[in-house]
């Protein structure tokens, strides 16, 4: 499966596991990389010394390329970058900030840089900043989203038309059929998060994994747009957010309600009522907790079968 992304990352399949806070440590990243995709350590929830340990363990567990996701708003980002450079991590996915800030510095140290965007405007800015590829993430995705609410189906072809660099599609993709659809729309690869949350190697709490598996259509919603739009499972905390809106609460009140550590409480500690349970709409298609390697295999085999059917016109006879 050779294309611009597999060649850029030196991986077997154009399939990337998203770097998710509280859910993607070295166990998941190494398992996905060993299976032929690109595993990513989500550093946004880690202290600098924890990231150092995670990278070392990932390097010991795989000889394949892996990446670190680096939210630009992280308070000790310079320390994270020092750690990444020290351990010669080959690929960094930056997000939630200006790609110009660190792209040149990372590339000067031989690191491939990918930036996550939710619009054509920021995709173009990322290309101008010199990144090697971008992740275009649609409105369906879990966690923090862009404010434009552009769906993956619309976003990918618009970004593909505007950019020259490789494009990775994200948001609402959980199987091989979705992977093929995204690549038909112009993506070179896909990034999948929610399905890997429900993997054996995910660092998410088993309560949260079970919630993902049990989720149905309509169980997630995008909210808290005044702070940072976030897609999460409806629970007691979400009900409190709705009540705050109904009472006309302002930004300061919403920030106070959110407080600190809501995501950790929900996804890592398993508090299904008071925690923030961030997951994508595609959770409605997820019905099993599986080993990460089996998830990669199923997605790739499904993709190949769908591609074969498409090429032989079995699904397109009129």
CSV table of C-alpha atoms in Angstrom, one decimal:
chain,number,residue,atom,x,y,z
A,1,UNK,CA,0.0,0.0,0.0
A,2,UNK,CA,2.6,2.5,-1.1
A,3,UNK,CA,1.5,6.2,-1.3
A,4,UNK,CA,2.7,9.6,-0.1
A,5,UNK,CA,1.9,8.9,3.5
A,6,UNK,CA,3.3,5.4,3.8
A,7,UNK,CA,6.5,6.6,2.1
A,8,UNK,CA,6.7,9.7,4.3
A,9,UNK,CA,6.3,7.8,7.5
A,10,UNK,CA,7.9,4.5,6.3
A,11,UNK,CA,4.9,2.4,7.4
A,12,UNK,CA,3.0,-0.4,5.8
A,13,UNK,CA,-0.5,0.9,5.8
A,14,UNK,CA,-1.9,4.4,5.5
A,15,UNK,CA,-3.6,4.0,8.8
A,16,UNK,CA,-2.7,6.3,11.8
A,17,UNK,CA,-3.9,5.8,15.4
A,18,UNK,CA,-4.8,9.2,16.9
A,19,UNK,CA,-2.9,10.7,19.8
A,20,UNK,CA,-5.6,10.9,22.4
A,21,UNK,CA,-5.2,12.2,26.0
A,22,UNK,CA,-5.6,9.6,28.7
A,23,UNK,CA,-6.2,6.8,26.1
A,24,UNK,CA,-3.0,6.5,24.0
A,25,UNK,CA,0.2,5.5,25.8
A,26,UNK,CA,3.1,3.5,24.7
A,27,UNK,CA,1.2,0.1,24.8
A,28,UNK,CA,-1.3,1.3,22.2
A,29,UNK,CA,1.2,3.2,20.1
A,30,UNK,CA,3.7,0.3,19.9
A,31,UNK,CA,0.9,-2.2,19.1
A,32,UNK,CA,-0.4,-0.2,16.2
A,33,UNK,CA,3.1,0.4,14.8
A,34,UNK,CA,4.0,-3.2,15.1
A,35,UNK,CA,0.8,-4.1,13.2
A,36,UNK,CA,1.8,-1.9,10.2
A,37,UNK,CA,0.1,1.4,11.0
A,38,UNK,CA,1.5,4.5,12.8
A,39,UNK,CA,1.0,4.5,16.5
A,40,UNK,CA,0.9,7.9,18.4
A,41,UNK,CA,1.6,8.7,22.0
A,42,UNK,CA,-0.8,11.4,23.2
A,43,UNK,CA,1.4,13.7,25.3
A,44,UNK,CA,-1.2,16.3,26.2
A,45,UNK,CA,-2.1,14.5,29.5
A,46,UNK,CA,1.5,13.7,30.5
A,47,UNK,CA,4.1,15.4,32.7
A,48,UNK,CA,7.5,15.8,31.0
A,49,UNK,CA,9.0,12.9,33.0
A,50,UNK,CA,6.0,10.7,32.1
A,51,UNK,CA,6.4,11.4,28.4
A,52,UNK,CA,10.2,10.6,28.7
A,53,UNK,CA,9.3,7.2,30.2
A,54,UNK,CA,6.5,6.5,27.6
A,55,UNK,CA,8.9,7.2,24.7
A,56,UNK,CA,11.6,4.9,26.1
A,57,UNK,CA,9.0,2.1,26.7
A,58,UNK,CA,7.6,2.5,23.1
A,59,UNK,CA,11.1,2.4,21.6
A,60,UNK,CA,11.8,-0.8,23.6
A,61,UNK,CA,8.5,-2.4,22.4
A,62,UNK,CA,8.8,-1.6,18.6
A,63,UNK,CA,11.5,-1.1,16.0
A,64,UNK,CA,8.9,0.5,13.8
A,65,UNK,CA,8.2,4.3,13.4
A,66,UNK,CA,5.9,5.9,15.9
A,67,UNK,CA,4.9,9.5,16.7
A,68,UNK,CA,4.0,11.8,19.5
A,69,UNK,CA,1.0,14.1,19.5
A,70,UNK,CA,1.9,17.5,20.9
A,71,UNK,CA,-0.9,20.0,21.7
A,72,UNK,CA,0.6,23.5,21.2
A,73,UNK,CA,-1.2,24.8,24.3
A,74,UNK,CA,0.6,22.4,26.6
A,75,UNK,CA,2.2,24.6,29.4
A,76,UNK,CA,5.6,22.8,29.3
A,77,UNK,CA,5.8,22.3,25.6
A,78,UNK,CA,9.5,23.3,25.4
A,79,UNK,CA,10.2,20.4,27.8
A,80,UNK,CA,8.2,18.0,25.7
A,81,UNK,CA,10.1,19.1,22.6
A,82,UNK,CA,13.4,18.6,24.4
A,83,UNK,CA,12.4,15.0,25.3
A,84,UNK,CA,11.2,14.3,21.7
A,85,UNK,CA,14.5,15.5,20.2
A,86,UNK,CA,16.6,13.7,22.9
A,87,UNK,CA,15.0,10.4,22.0
A,88,UNK,CA,15.0,11.0,18.3
A,89,UNK,CA,11.2,10.5,17.9
A,90,UNK,CA,10.8,10.4,14.1
A,91,UNK,CA,7.4,12.0,13.7
A,92,UNK,CA,5.4,14.7,15.6
A,93,UNK,CA,1.7,15.5,15.2
A,94,UNK,CA,1.1,19.1,16.5
A,95,UNK,CA,-2.4,20.4,17.3
A,96,UNK,CA,-4.4,23.2,19.0
A,97,UNK,CA,-2.1,26.1,18.1
A,98,UNK,CA,0.0,27.9,15.5
A,99,UNK,CA,2.2,25.4,13.5
A,100,UNK,CA,4.7,28.2,12.8
A,101,UNK,CA,5.8,28.2,16.4
A,102,UNK,CA,7.7,24.9,16.5
A,103,UNK,CA,7.7,23.4,13.0
A,104,UNK,CA,11.1,24.7,11.8
A,105,UNK,CA,12.7,23.8,15.1
A,106,UNK,CA,11.5,20.2,14.9
A,107,UNK,CA,12.3,19.8,11.2
A,108,UNK,CA,15.8,21.2,11.8
A,109,UNK,CA,16.3,18.2,14.1
A,110,UNK,CA,15.2,15.8,11.3
A,111,UNK,CA,11.6,15.3,12.6
A,112,UNK,CA,8.7,14.9,10.3
A,113,UNK,CA,5.9,17.3,11.3
A,114,UNK,CA,2.1,16.9,10.8
A,115,UNK,CA,-0.4,19.5,12.0
A,116,UNK,CA,-4.1,18.8,12.8
A,117,UNK,CA,-6.6,21.3,11.3
A,118,UNK,CA,-10.4,21.6,11.0
A,119,UNK,CA,-10.6,24.0,8.0
A,120,UNK,CA,-9.1,24.8,4.6
A,121,UNK,CA,-7.9,28.2,6.1
A,122,UNK,CA,-5.8,26.5,8.7
A,123,UNK,CA,-4.7,23.7,6.3
A,124,UNK,CA,-3.2,26.4,4.1
A,125,UNK,CA,-1.5,28.1,7.0
A,126,UNK,CA,0.0,24.8,8.0
A,127,UNK,CA,1.3,24.2,4.5
A,128,UNK,CA,2.8,27.7,4.5
A,129,UNK,CA,4.4,26.9,7.9
A,130,UNK,CA,6.3,24.1,6.3
A,131,UNK,CA,4.6,21.0,7.7
A,132,UNK,CA,5.1,17.7,5.9
A,133,UNK,CA,1.4,16.7,6.0
A,134,UNK,CA,-1.8,17.7,7.7
A,135,UNK,CA,-4.7,15.9,9.4
A,136,UNK,CA,-8.0,17.3,8.3
A,137,UNK,CA,-10.5,16.5,11.1
A,138,UNK,CA,-14.2,16.7,10.6
A,139,UNK,CA,-17.0,17.6,12.9
A,140,UNK,CA,-17.8,14.0,13.7
A,141,UNK,CA,-14.6,13.5,15.6
A,142,UNK,CA,-14.4,13.0,19.4
A,143,UNK,CA,-12.6,15.3,21.8
A,144,UNK,CA,-11.9,18.9,20.8
A,145,UNK,CA,-13.2,20.1,17.5
A,146,UNK,CA,-13.0,23.1,15.3
A,147,UNK,CA,-15.7,25.8,15.6
A,148,UNK,CA,-16.8,25.7,11.9
A,149,UNK,CA,-18.5,22.3,12.3
A,150,UNK,CA,-17.5,21.2,8.9
A,151,UNK,CA,-18.1,17.4,8.4
A,152,UNK,CA,-15.3,15.1,7.1
A,153,UNK,CA,-17.3,14.4,3.9
A,154,UNK,CA,-17.2,18.1,3.0
A,155,UNK,CA,-13.8,19.0,4.5
A,156,UNK,CA,-11.6,16.4,2.8
A,157,UNK,CA,-12.3,17.2,-0.8
A,158,UNK,CA,-12.0,21.0,-0.1
A,159,UNK,CA,-8.6,20.5,1.6
A,160,UNK,CA,-7.5,18.1,-1.1
A,161,UNK,CA,-8.3,20.7,-3.8
A,162,UNK,CA,-6.4,23.5,-1.9
A,163,UNK,CA,-3.2,21.7,-0.8
A,164,UNK,CA,-0.1,20.2,-2.4
A,165,UNK,CA,1.1,18.2,0.7
A,166,UNK,CA,-0.3,14.8,1.9
A,167,UNK,CA,-3.6,14.8,3.7
A,168,UNK,CA,-4.8,12.5,6.5
A,169,UNK,CA,-8.5,12.3,7.0
A,170,UNK,CA,-10.0,12.1,10.5
A,171,UNK,CA,-13.4,12.2,12.1
A,172,UNK,CA,-16.1,9.5,11.7
A,173,UNK,CA,-13.9,6.8,10.3
A,174,UNK,CA,-13.9,3.5,12.1
A,175,UNK,CA,-13.7,0.7,9.4
A,176,UNK,CA,-12.3,-0.1,6.0
A,177,UNK,CA,-15.3,1.3,4.2
A,178,UNK,CA,-14.8,4.6,5.9
A,179,UNK,CA,-11.1,4.5,5.1
A,180,UNK,CA,-11.8,3.9,1.4
A,181,UNK,CA,-14.4,6.7,1.3
A,182,UNK,CA,-12.0,9.2,2.8
A,183,UNK,CA,-9.3,8.2,0.3
A,184,UNK,CA,-11.8,8.4,-2.6
A,185,UNK,CA,-12.5,12.0,-1.4
A,186,UNK,CA,-8.8,12.9,-1.7
A,187,UNK,CA,-7.1,11.8,1.5
A,188,UNK,CA,-3.8,9.9,1.4
A,189,UNK,CA,-4.5,8.1,4.7
A,190,UNK,CA,-6.8,8.1,7.7
A,191,UNK,CA,-6.4,8.8,11.4
A,192,UNK,CA,-8.7,6.8,13.7
A,193,UNK,CA,-9.2,7.5,17.4
A,194,UNK,CA,-12.5,6.3,18.8
A,195,UNK,CA,-12.0,2.7,17.6
A,196,UNK,CA,-8.6,2.4,19.2
A,197,UNK,CA,-10.0,3.8,22.5
A,198,UNK,CA,-11.9,0.5,22.6
A,199,UNK,CA,-8.7,-1.6,22.3
A,200,UNK,CA,-7.1,-3.8,24.9
A,201,UNK,CA,-3.9,-1.7,24.9
A,202,UNK,CA,-5.7,1.6,25.3
A,203,UNK,CA,-5.0,3.3,28.6
A,204,UNK,CA,-8.6,4.4,28.9
A,205,UNK,CA,-10.5,3.0,32.0
A,206,UNK,CA,-12.5,-0.1,31.3
A,207,UNK,CA,-15.7,1.8,32.3
A,208,UNK,CA,-15.1,4.2,29.5
A,209,UNK,CA,-14.2,1.5,27.0
A,210,UNK,CA,-17.5,-0.2,27.9
A,211,UNK,CA,-19.4,3.0,27.4
A,212,UNK,CA,-17.9,3.4,24.0
A,213,UNK,CA,-18.9,-0.1,23.0
A,214,UNK,CA,-22.5,0.5,24.3
A,215,UNK,CA,-22.9,3.9,22.6
A,216,UNK,CA,-25.6,4.3,20.0
A,217,UNK,CA,-26.4,6.9,17.4
A,218,UNK,CA,-27.1,10.3,19.1
A,219,UNK,CA,-25.3,9.4,22.3
A,220,UNK,CA,-22.6,12.0,21.7
A,221,UNK,CA,-22.9,15.8,21.3
A,222,UNK,CA,-20.7,18.8,20.6
A,223,UNK,CA,-20.9,21.3,23.4
A,224,UNK,CA,-19.0,24.0,25.4
A,225,UNK,CA,-18.3,25.9,22.2
A,226,UNK,CA,-17.5,29.1,24.2
A,227,UNK,CA,-14.5,27.4,25.7
A,228,UNK,CA,-13.3,24.9,23.2
A,229,UNK,CA,-15.9,22.8,21.3
A,230,UNK,CA,-15.8,19.2,22.6
A,231,UNK,CA,-17.7,16.1,21.5
A,232,UNK,CA,-18.6,13.9,24.4
A,233,UNK,CA,-21.0,11.3,25.7
A,234,UNK,CA,-24.2,12.6,27.3
A,235,UNK,CA,-24.0,11.9,31.1
A,236,UNK,CA,-24.7,13.7,34.4
A,237,UNK,CA,-21.9,16.2,33.7
A,238,UNK,CA,-23.4,17.0,30.3
A,239,UNK,CA,-26.8,17.5,31.9
A,240,UNK,CA,-25.3,20.1,34.2
A,241,UNK,CA,-23.9,21.9,31.2
A,242,UNK,CA,-27.4,21.9,29.6
A,243,UNK,CA,-28.9,23.3,32.8
A,244,UNK,CA,-26.2,26.0,32.9
A,245,UNK,CA,-27.1,27.0,29.3
A,246,UNK,CA,-30.8,27.1,30.1
A,247,UNK,CA,-30.1,29.4,33.1
A,248,UNK,CA,-28.1,31.8,30.8
A,249,UNK,CA,-24.8,31.1,32.5
A,250,UNK,CA,-21.8,33.0,31.0
A,251,UNK,CA,-18.3,31.9,30.1
A,252,UNK,CA,-16.9,32.2,33.7
A,253,UNK,CA,-19.7,30.1,35.0
A,254,UNK,CA,-19.1,27.4,32.3
A,255,UNK,CA,-15.4,27.4,33.1
A,256,UNK,CA,-16.1,27.0,36.8
A,257,UNK,CA,-18.5,24.1,36.0
A,258,UNK,CA,-15.9,22.4,33.8
A,259,UNK,CA,-13.2,22.9,36.5
A,260,UNK,CA,-10.0,20.9,36.2
A,261,UNK,CA,-9.4,17.2,35.5
A,262,UNK,CA,-12.9,16.4,34.1
A,263,UNK,CA,-11.4,14.4,31.1
A,264,UNK,CA,-9.0,12.5,33.4
A,265,UNK,CA,-11.9,11.7,35.8
A,266,UNK,CA,-14.0,10.3,33.0
A,267,UNK,CA,-11.7,8.6,30.6
A,268,UNK,CA,-8.8,7.5,32.8
A,269,UNK,CA,-10.4,7.1,36.2
A,270,UNK,CA,-13.8,5.8,34.9
A,271,UNK,CA,-16.2,8.2,36.6
A,272,UNK,CA,-19.1,7.9,34.1
A,273,UNK,CA,-21.3,10.5,35.7
A,274,UNK,CA,-19.1,13.4,36.7
A,275,UNK,CA,-16.3,12.9,34.1
A,276,UNK,CA,-15.9,14.3,30.6
A,277,UNK,CA,-16.3,11.3,28.2
A,278,UNK,CA,-14.8,12.4,24.9
A,279,UNK,CA,-15.5,10.1,22.0
A,280,UNK,CA,-16.6,10.5,18.3
A,281,UNK,CA,-19.9,9.8,16.6
A,282,UNK,CA,-18.4,6.6,15.1
A,283,UNK,CA,-18.7,5.1,18.5
A,284,UNK,CA,-22.1,3.9,17.3
A,285,UNK,CA,-20.4,1.5,15.0
A,286,UNK,CA,-18.0,0.1,17.7
A,287,UNK,CA,-19.3,-3.0,19.5
A,288,UNK,CA,-16.2,-4.9,20.8
A,289,UNK,CA,-13.0,-4.3,22.7
A,290,UNK,CA,-10.3,-5.9,20.7
A,291,UNK,CA,-6.4,-6.1,20.5
A,292,UNK,CA,-5.1,-3.1,18.6
A,293,UNK,CA,-3.4,-5.5,16.0
A,294,UNK,CA,-6.7,-7.1,15.3
A,295,UNK,CA,-8.4,-3.7,14.8
A,296,UNK,CA,-5.7,-2.8,12.3
A,297,UNK,CA,-6.0,-6.1,10.5
A,298,UNK,CA,-9.8,-5.8,10.3
A,299,UNK,CA,-9.7,-2.3,9.0
A,300,UNK,CA,-7.1,-3.1,6.4
A,301,UNK,CA,-8.8,-6.3,5.2
A,302,UNK,CA,-12.2,-4.5,5.0
A,303,UNK,CA,-10.5,-1.7,3.0
A,304,UNK,CA,-9.0,-4.1,0.6
A,305,UNK,CA,-12.4,-5.9,0.1
A,306,UNK,CA,-14.2,-2.7,-0.4
A,307,UNK,CA,-11.5,-1.5,-2.9
A,308,UNK,CA,-11.7,-4.8,-4.8
A,309,UNK,CA,-15.5,-4.5,-5.0
A,310,UNK,CA,-15.2,-0.9,-6.2
A,311,UNK,CA,-12.6,-1.8,-8.8
A,312,UNK,CA,-14.7,-4.7,-10.2
A,313,UNK,CA,-17.9,-2.5,-10.2
A,314,UNK,CA,-19.8,-5.1,-8.1
A,315,UNK,CA,-21.4,-2.2,-6.1
A,316,UNK,CA,-21.7,0.2,-9.0
A,317,UNK,CA,-23.8,-1.6,-11.6
A,318,UNK,CA,-26.7,0.5,-12.8
